[in-house]
XYZ file of C-alpha atoms in Angstrom:
401
model
C 24.044 -4.056 -20.950
C 23.425 -3.388 -24.600
C 20.399 -5.529 -25.410
C 17.195 -6.867 -23.930
C 18.480 -10.385 -24.506
C 21.508 -9.747 -22.298
C 19.616 -8.382 -19.299
C 16.952 -11.081 -19.516
C 19.662 -13.750 -19.483
C 21.323 -12.039 -16.532
C 18.031 -11.809 -14.644
C 17.270 -15.480 -15.218
C 20.784 -16.453 -14.195
C 21.297 -14.225 -11.140
C 17.902 -13.358 -9.635
C 15.518 -15.619 -7.751
C 12.761 -17.040 -9.946
C 9.935 -15.034 -8.397
C 8.085 -13.684 -11.397
C 8.395 -12.273 -14.896
C 10.262 -9.037 -15.532
C 9.027 -7.752 -18.896
C 11.000 -4.479 -18.940
C 14.319 -3.052 -17.767
C 13.724 0.513 -16.630
C 16.698 2.855 -16.534
C 15.290 6.318 -15.815
C 12.235 8.070 -14.428
C 10.938 11.615 -14.296
C 7.566 12.712 -12.980
C 4.950 10.170 -14.025
C 7.099 8.670 -16.789
C 9.665 5.898 -17.059
C 12.113 4.986 -19.825
C 13.368 1.483 -20.562
C 16.787 0.394 -21.849
C 15.625 0.806 -25.452
C 14.525 4.404 -24.907
C 10.769 3.724 -24.912
C 8.742 6.051 -22.672
C 5.962 4.757 -20.392
C 3.263 6.513 -18.395
C 3.422 5.101 -14.867
C -0.073 4.801 -13.373
C 0.894 2.065 -10.916
C 3.540 4.059 -9.070
C 5.648 1.118 -7.961
C 2.404 -0.365 -6.544
C 1.222 2.772 -4.717
C 4.746 3.776 -3.627
C 5.934 6.651 -5.837
C 3.474 9.217 -4.538
C 5.525 12.113 -5.950
C 6.411 10.321 -9.155
C 10.017 9.695 -10.164
C 13.049 11.845 -9.317
C 10.939 14.534 -7.667
C 13.158 17.425 -6.526
C 11.944 17.146 -2.919
C 12.861 13.461 -2.811
C 16.234 13.980 -4.510
C 17.190 16.889 -2.254
C 16.143 15.043 0.917
C 18.142 11.919 0.029
C 21.195 13.933 -1.005
C 21.203 16.242 2.006
C 20.737 13.537 4.631
C 23.089 11.049 2.967
C 25.800 13.695 3.163
C 25.002 14.368 6.828
C 24.088 11.173 8.711
C 22.650 7.964 7.254
C 22.678 5.343 10.016
C 23.397 5.054 13.729
C 21.505 1.810 14.637
C 18.597 1.456 17.024
C 20.893 1.941 20.022
C 20.615 5.698 19.434
C 18.171 8.191 18.022
C 18.388 11.123 15.622
C 16.621 14.383 14.890
C 15.018 13.111 11.636
C 13.550 10.122 13.498
C 12.027 12.362 16.158
C 10.666 14.803 13.577
C 9.024 12.045 11.548
C 7.484 10.383 14.598
C 5.982 13.662 15.750
C 4.566 14.376 12.277
C 3.056 10.901 11.964
C 1.368 11.206 15.357
C -0.115 14.554 14.359
C -1.317 13.361 10.946
C -2.843 10.205 12.435
C -4.415 12.139 15.294
C -3.084 9.937 18.080
C -2.833 12.651 20.697
C 0.004 12.779 23.206
C -0.283 9.116 24.214
C 0.409 7.794 20.719
C 3.714 6.190 19.817
C 5.542 5.335 16.572
C 7.770 2.401 15.624
C 9.742 2.765 12.396
C 10.708 -0.263 10.293
C 11.684 -0.880 6.665
C 8.623 -2.269 4.878
C 4.940 -3.059 5.065
C 5.541 -6.679 5.986
C 7.804 -5.615 8.849
C 5.189 -3.123 9.984
C 2.569 -5.866 10.081
C 4.922 -8.221 11.912
C 5.223 -5.489 14.544
C 1.431 -5.294 14.735
C 1.169 -9.064 15.228
C 3.623 -8.880 18.126
C 1.558 -6.019 19.561
C -1.514 -8.248 19.380
C 0.314 -11.038 21.190
C 1.480 -8.673 23.934
C -2.115 -7.568 24.409
C -3.798 -10.966 24.231
C -1.369 -13.410 25.843
C -1.735 -12.205 29.449
C -5.450 -13.038 29.344
C -5.201 -16.148 27.193
C -6.601 -14.540 24.041
C -4.596 -15.848 21.097
C -6.890 -15.525 18.077
C -5.966 -12.851 15.538
C -8.788 -12.295 13.089
C -8.219 -11.297 9.471
C -10.518 -11.035 6.481
C -10.944 -13.289 3.498
C -9.157 -11.707 0.549
C -6.669 -9.913 2.795
C -3.033 -9.328 1.924
C -0.731 -8.353 4.779
C 2.680 -9.418 3.476
C 5.003 -12.294 2.618
C 6.915 -12.769 5.881
C 5.749 -15.738 7.945
C 3.600 -13.859 10.429
C 2.089 -11.488 7.870
C 1.525 -14.423 5.523
C -0.472 -16.159 8.255
C -2.975 -13.299 7.962
C -3.032 -13.516 4.150
C -5.552 -16.305 3.544
C -4.711 -17.354 0.021
C -3.801 -21.006 -0.451
C -1.293 -20.365 -3.232
C 0.645 -18.063 -0.916
C 0.275 -20.024 2.329
C 0.361 -23.724 1.487
C 4.049 -24.002 0.472
C 5.068 -22.540 3.841
C 2.745 -24.341 6.244
C 2.559 -24.617 9.183
C 2.183 -20.904 9.763
C 1.414 -18.762 12.803
C -1.123 -20.462 15.100
C -4.213 -18.533 16.063
C -4.800 -16.697 12.785
C -8.398 -16.961 11.619
C -9.881 -15.609 8.385
C -13.539 -14.595 8.331
C -15.898 -13.506 5.536
C -16.201 -9.767 4.986
C -19.655 -9.401 6.504
C -20.844 -7.825 9.732
C -22.592 -11.099 10.619
C -19.329 -13.045 10.363
C -17.554 -10.330 12.330
C -20.039 -10.561 15.180
C -19.938 -14.360 15.211
C -16.136 -14.430 15.384
C -16.025 -12.148 18.403
C -18.840 -14.090 20.065
C -16.634 -17.200 20.060
C -14.241 -15.422 22.419
C -10.473 -15.474 22.747
C -9.833 -12.671 20.231
C -6.634 -10.723 20.828
C -6.966 -8.495 17.764
C -8.515 -8.058 14.372
C -6.370 -6.835 11.467
C -8.186 -5.074 8.620
C -7.284 -3.287 5.394
C -9.760 -0.378 4.991
C -9.611 -1.130 1.257
C -8.351 -4.548 0.183
C -5.804 -3.617 -2.460
C -4.497 -6.995 -3.598
C -8.001 -8.465 -3.628
C -8.931 -6.021 -6.366
C -9.333 -2.675 -4.558
C -12.333 -3.954 -2.612
C -14.106 -1.633 -0.214
C -15.548 -2.865 3.071
C -19.307 -3.054 3.642
C -20.945 0.024 5.125
C -20.328 0.357 8.882
C -17.968 -2.630 8.884
C -15.103 -0.671 10.441
C -17.399 1.007 12.938
C -18.800 -2.340 14.043
C -15.298 -3.805 14.285
C -14.367 -0.899 16.572
C -17.408 -1.534 18.776
C -16.763 -5.270 19.035
C -13.034 -4.898 19.664
C -13.738 -2.482 22.496
C -16.442 -4.696 23.991
C -14.215 -7.798 23.895
C -10.961 -6.104 24.984
C -9.328 -6.789 21.617
C -7.180 -4.526 19.470
C -8.432 -3.026 16.232
C -5.371 -2.919 13.976
C -5.650 -1.332 10.542
C -3.243 -2.236 7.761
C -2.826 1.026 5.864
C 0.339 0.018 4.052
C -1.404 0.744 0.739
C -4.160 3.167 1.783
C -2.097 5.346 4.143
C 0.132 8.382 3.578
C -2.629 10.197 1.689
C -3.412 7.632 -1.004
C -7.202 7.833 -0.492
C -7.394 11.622 -0.122
C -7.028 11.562 3.661
C -3.799 10.892 5.523
C -5.245 7.537 6.554
C -8.315 5.770 5.209
C -9.724 5.284 8.724
C -10.236 9.056 8.799
C -13.008 8.817 6.188
C -15.460 7.045 8.533
C -13.638 8.566 11.550
C -13.036 5.252 13.288
C -10.092 5.375 15.684
C -7.985 2.183 15.720
C -5.658 0.927 18.437
C -2.852 0.688 15.909
C -2.240 1.387 12.233
C 0.545 0.154 9.972
C 1.963 2.138 7.066
C 4.672 1.903 4.374
C 4.644 2.227 0.560
C 4.071 5.915 -0.254
C 5.265 7.347 3.059
C 8.770 8.041 1.712
C 7.944 8.209 -2.024
C 10.165 5.263 -2.935
C 12.667 5.108 -0.089
C 12.143 1.907 1.964
C 10.297 2.727 5.181
C 7.335 1.326 7.072
C 6.053 1.419 10.590
C 3.428 1.155 13.268
C 1.487 3.935 14.982
C -0.314 3.157 18.238
C -3.167 4.923 19.984
C -4.129 5.041 23.648
C -3.269 2.142 25.936
C -1.808 0.091 23.061
C 1.117 2.520 23.146
C 2.284 1.005 26.448
C 2.511 -2.628 25.288
C 6.030 -2.671 23.887
C 8.884 -2.427 26.363
C 12.692 -2.548 26.040
C 13.804 -5.835 24.504
C 10.414 -6.856 23.082
C 10.982 -5.475 19.580
C 13.343 -3.453 17.391
C 15.018 -3.172 13.991
C 18.642 -2.409 13.141
C 17.778 -0.214 10.168
C 14.367 0.950 11.407
C 14.145 4.691 11.928
C 17.544 5.393 10.405
C 18.162 9.112 9.809
C 18.220 8.800 6.025
C 14.855 7.081 5.626
C 13.293 9.204 8.364
C 14.377 12.501 6.829
C 13.148 11.502 3.370
C 9.725 10.478 4.718
C 9.416 13.656 6.763
C 10.310 15.777 3.730
C 7.829 13.909 1.505
C 4.951 14.206 3.975
C 5.824 17.839 4.600
C 5.658 18.588 0.873
C 2.337 16.793 0.457
C 0.977 18.818 3.353
C 2.344 22.221 2.318
C 1.177 21.799 -1.291
C -2.248 20.431 -0.270
C -1.731 17.473 -2.573
C -4.488 15.517 -0.835
C -6.987 17.823 -2.501
C -5.462 16.865 -5.847
C -5.629 13.171 -4.906
C -9.377 13.509 -4.307
C -10.111 15.634 -7.370
C -8.026 13.577 -9.795
C -9.426 10.328 -8.433
C -12.970 11.572 -9.057
C -11.952 12.703 -12.543
C -10.453 9.326 -13.436
C -13.372 7.284 -12.124
C -15.900 9.389 -14.022
C -13.947 9.126 -17.287
C -13.178 5.394 -17.354
C -16.713 4.422 -16.353
C -17.790 5.099 -19.944
C -15.061 2.986 -21.560
C -15.525 -0.289 -23.469
C -15.818 -3.455 -21.293
C -15.621 -1.400 -18.069
C -18.374 -2.340 -15.622
C -17.533 0.130 -12.846
C -14.927 1.505 -10.475
C -14.192 1.296 -6.768
C -11.688 2.571 -4.252
C -10.955 6.079 -3.009
C -8.678 8.922 -4.020
C -5.898 7.647 -6.250
C -6.304 4.005 -5.311
C -8.732 2.922 -8.013
C -9.983 -0.460 -9.123
C -11.453 -0.493 -12.628
C -13.782 -3.491 -12.859
C -14.219 -5.239 -16.201
C -17.167 -7.113 -17.677
C -14.975 -10.161 -18.369
C -11.944 -11.716 -16.573
C -9.437 -10.193 -18.992
C -7.551 -7.809 -16.709
C -4.144 -9.490 -17.231
C -4.587 -9.131 -20.990
C -5.556 -5.474 -20.573
C -2.486 -4.793 -18.417
C -0.272 -6.463 -21.037
C -1.890 -4.524 -23.882
C -1.424 -1.305 -21.920
C 2.265 -2.019 -21.373
C 2.767 -2.587 -25.103
C 1.281 0.869 -25.679
C 3.426 2.561 -23.035
C 1.106 2.492 -20.017
C 1.886 0.801 -16.688
C -1.051 -0.568 -14.677
C -1.617 -3.976 -13.120
C -4.268 -6.638 -12.570
C -4.677 -7.620 -8.890
C -7.706 -9.723 -9.860
C -8.844 -11.363 -13.073
C -11.467 -8.691 -13.693
C -9.822 -5.648 -12.071
C -7.212 -3.142 -13.222
C -5.525 -1.196 -10.409
C -4.488 2.439 -10.759
C -2.221 4.112 -8.188
C -0.559 7.083 -9.892
C 1.418 9.922 -8.327
C -0.415 12.520 -6.259
C 1.022 15.172 -8.586
C -0.793 14.135 -11.779
C -2.649 16.788 -13.743
C -4.678 17.120 -16.924
C -1.796 16.181 -19.211
C -1.136 12.862 -17.463
C -4.840 12.052 -17.245
C -5.416 12.776 -20.935
C -2.474 10.565 -21.873
C -3.723 7.796 -19.592
C -7.259 7.903 -20.956
C -6.081 7.629 -24.556
C -3.709 4.716 -23.863
C -6.157 2.896 -21.605
C -8.978 3.203 -24.143
C -6.709 1.719 -26.803
C -5.724 -1.201 -24.570
C -9.335 -1.965 -23.648
C -10.453 -1.808 -27.279
C -7.620 -4.085 -28.387
C -8.498 -6.726 -25.818
C -12.205 -6.453 -26.528
C -11.500 -7.064 -30.209
C -9.099 -9.945 -29.589
C -11.431 -11.644 -27.115
C -14.488 -10.847 -29.257
C -16.138 -8.986 -26.386
C -18.921 -6.587 -27.434
C -17.514 -3.083 -26.899
């Protein structure tokens, strides 16, 4: 297609009306993207925390090419060496021990659907059917995952949803009260609420959830679709407070852009699924499994988690001094930049016009989720472009800078 008008017409004509598409990207390399007009952009959103190695990384390209030329798919009736290798690596990185098990799917929503079924298998035999979630949570767009995503704009058009889902405030008092009511099969928690604006949990919240889940024979399930695979500087965010869940879901960055998600179980929860209770035709296919194993292996061998931690600290310290910035939150390279006014969408738009990709998960928050491979050059470029975008919005909105 030769012009922006042509592709926009085609998108409006042929694609579902599910949101604006302001650019047509045609190529990527490292932390940069190019659109159909040849304009270069610095990508500090990473496909929403997916492209952990950036674009067209040699490890990713080689893994896709090698496995695609060897064996791509055999269905869930069989297994493959890449599937076994990835499962073993995930168990080791998560610290499950021998009893842990892995289920491989295709996305974060599918991973969370698997976790919901795990909760049902655990709770139904004893009549416990409540699955707790937190206000502000985002667990996916499929019907079950949406039931645990308590946002009216998302849920109302598709009601009635999954029975038994209950959202509670993000306080230890509300947590204790919910368990005291009884009948809880599981609680599903994001260690950092990404879509709510990169919101951290209160101190000891996860630890108290672990204590209550154990005391009430409920599962503690952590949704690490966004925070897992090293995004926070540890392989999984639950490893920061060292709270061991019964299950953890993952996706996004695990295969650096190749679609893959899954569920890791710990302890007795590993025995809940049995033949016929769950599966996925494409889940665990050799191609996706090999790519994820290669990506995680590279992150590990290059000690990129140390870079995630160091660069995250560097970014938070730098942007804290910028105009209309009120603070930062998050961990590693999942960063929420909080603003003094609810102008985050305008800031994201101004950044895009200047060649910087970020997004606004909340009215007063800009989310950053760049590649784990960023260095001084990418950070310097980001800081210059981000400062310009903030200043432009401050001037337009007449906000004191």
